[in-house]
């Protein structure tokens, strides 16, 4: 620290010199701590990636090091100053960062590193397929092969199967850090596959679409072909000629919906077809099960009328039956009886 004392006459002395005898630059240099150059240098290196160049084009780090050697504390040896300068001058033009770059991961073998590269390539391929099959939705029929390849690679990583060097990659790739990035990436795509219910439209070995899915797609293509054929003409003709194909498609969809064997591809394609049929073409198909519903509804509607009518007819037919008492004896006979008794 710079020691100063106040002399009489309000003159501040710095090591025996008055303030008035020192220039402003000298004053600031003398008042600052000896190692104050290090903090601005560190901040400048972090902000500019190590390439700190002043406006005159000179090497600022070297100049600051030179100043640091001039103003270094007595306790700092010359060897330490040389080592410190060598740190900044050993990689000219290479920016410094907070993270160190390791040449290789000692915990991961070449086999595991190769599996990780393959996983990344197949992950990107499946993600690109999902984006391209988003609208109209064809994520199951178009991307099942890419998902099968990705799932196979992840199973090789996560299983206890040993590699060429009798080593497992599960711990080094999946459990080496808290984030478990590979596990989270695959889990997100696996949840998407499960939410799409694609397993209902794909065979168990992920090699092809199931037979009922192929049959539905064939009938769907026939229905859409019929729409395309008659959509330029009279809509009434379209409704009449495409009614059978559309009804057949609805029956197949209803059966799959009942059996819960319907993936997102079938669901979305059927919704689009129904919107075309009802909203775009203004067609309708009477369903066979509506006839019994109409009959039962009509019976329930007329049931109160039938009830009141039957009650009225029953009341008219049923006559009130009056009970007639026996005719009483004449007054004279009653008088005779009284006389006899008297």
mmCIF file of C-alpha atoms in Angstrom, residues 287-299:
data_model
loop_
_atom_site.group_PDB
_atom_site.id
_atom_site.type_symbol
_atom_site.label_atom_id
_atom_site.label_comp_id
_atom_site.label_asym_id
_atom_site.label_seq_id
_atom_site.Cartn_x
_atom_site.Cartn_y
_atom_site.Cartn_z
ATOM 1 C CA UNK A 287 -75.997 -46.284 -41.833
ATOM 2 C CA UNK A 288 -77.837 -49.579 -41.422
ATOM 3 C CA UNK A 289 -77.967 -49.378 -37.646
ATOM 4 C CA UNK A 290 -79.979 -46.147 -37.806
ATOM 5 C CA UNK A 291 -83.173 -47.991 -38.909
ATOM 6 C CA UNK A 292 -83.731 -49.769 -35.574
ATOM 7 C CA UNK A 293 -82.893 -46.570 -33.729
ATOM 8 C CA UNK A 294 -85.523 -44.640 -35.681
ATOM 9 C CA UNK A 295 -88.121 -47.375 -35.084
ATOM 10 C CA UNK A 296 -87.519 -47.451 -31.326
ATOM 11 C CA UNK A 297 -87.546 -43.658 -31.123
ATOM 12 C CA UNK A 298 -90.859 -43.469 -32.985
ATOM 13 C CA UNK A 299 -92.418 -46.049 -30.672
#
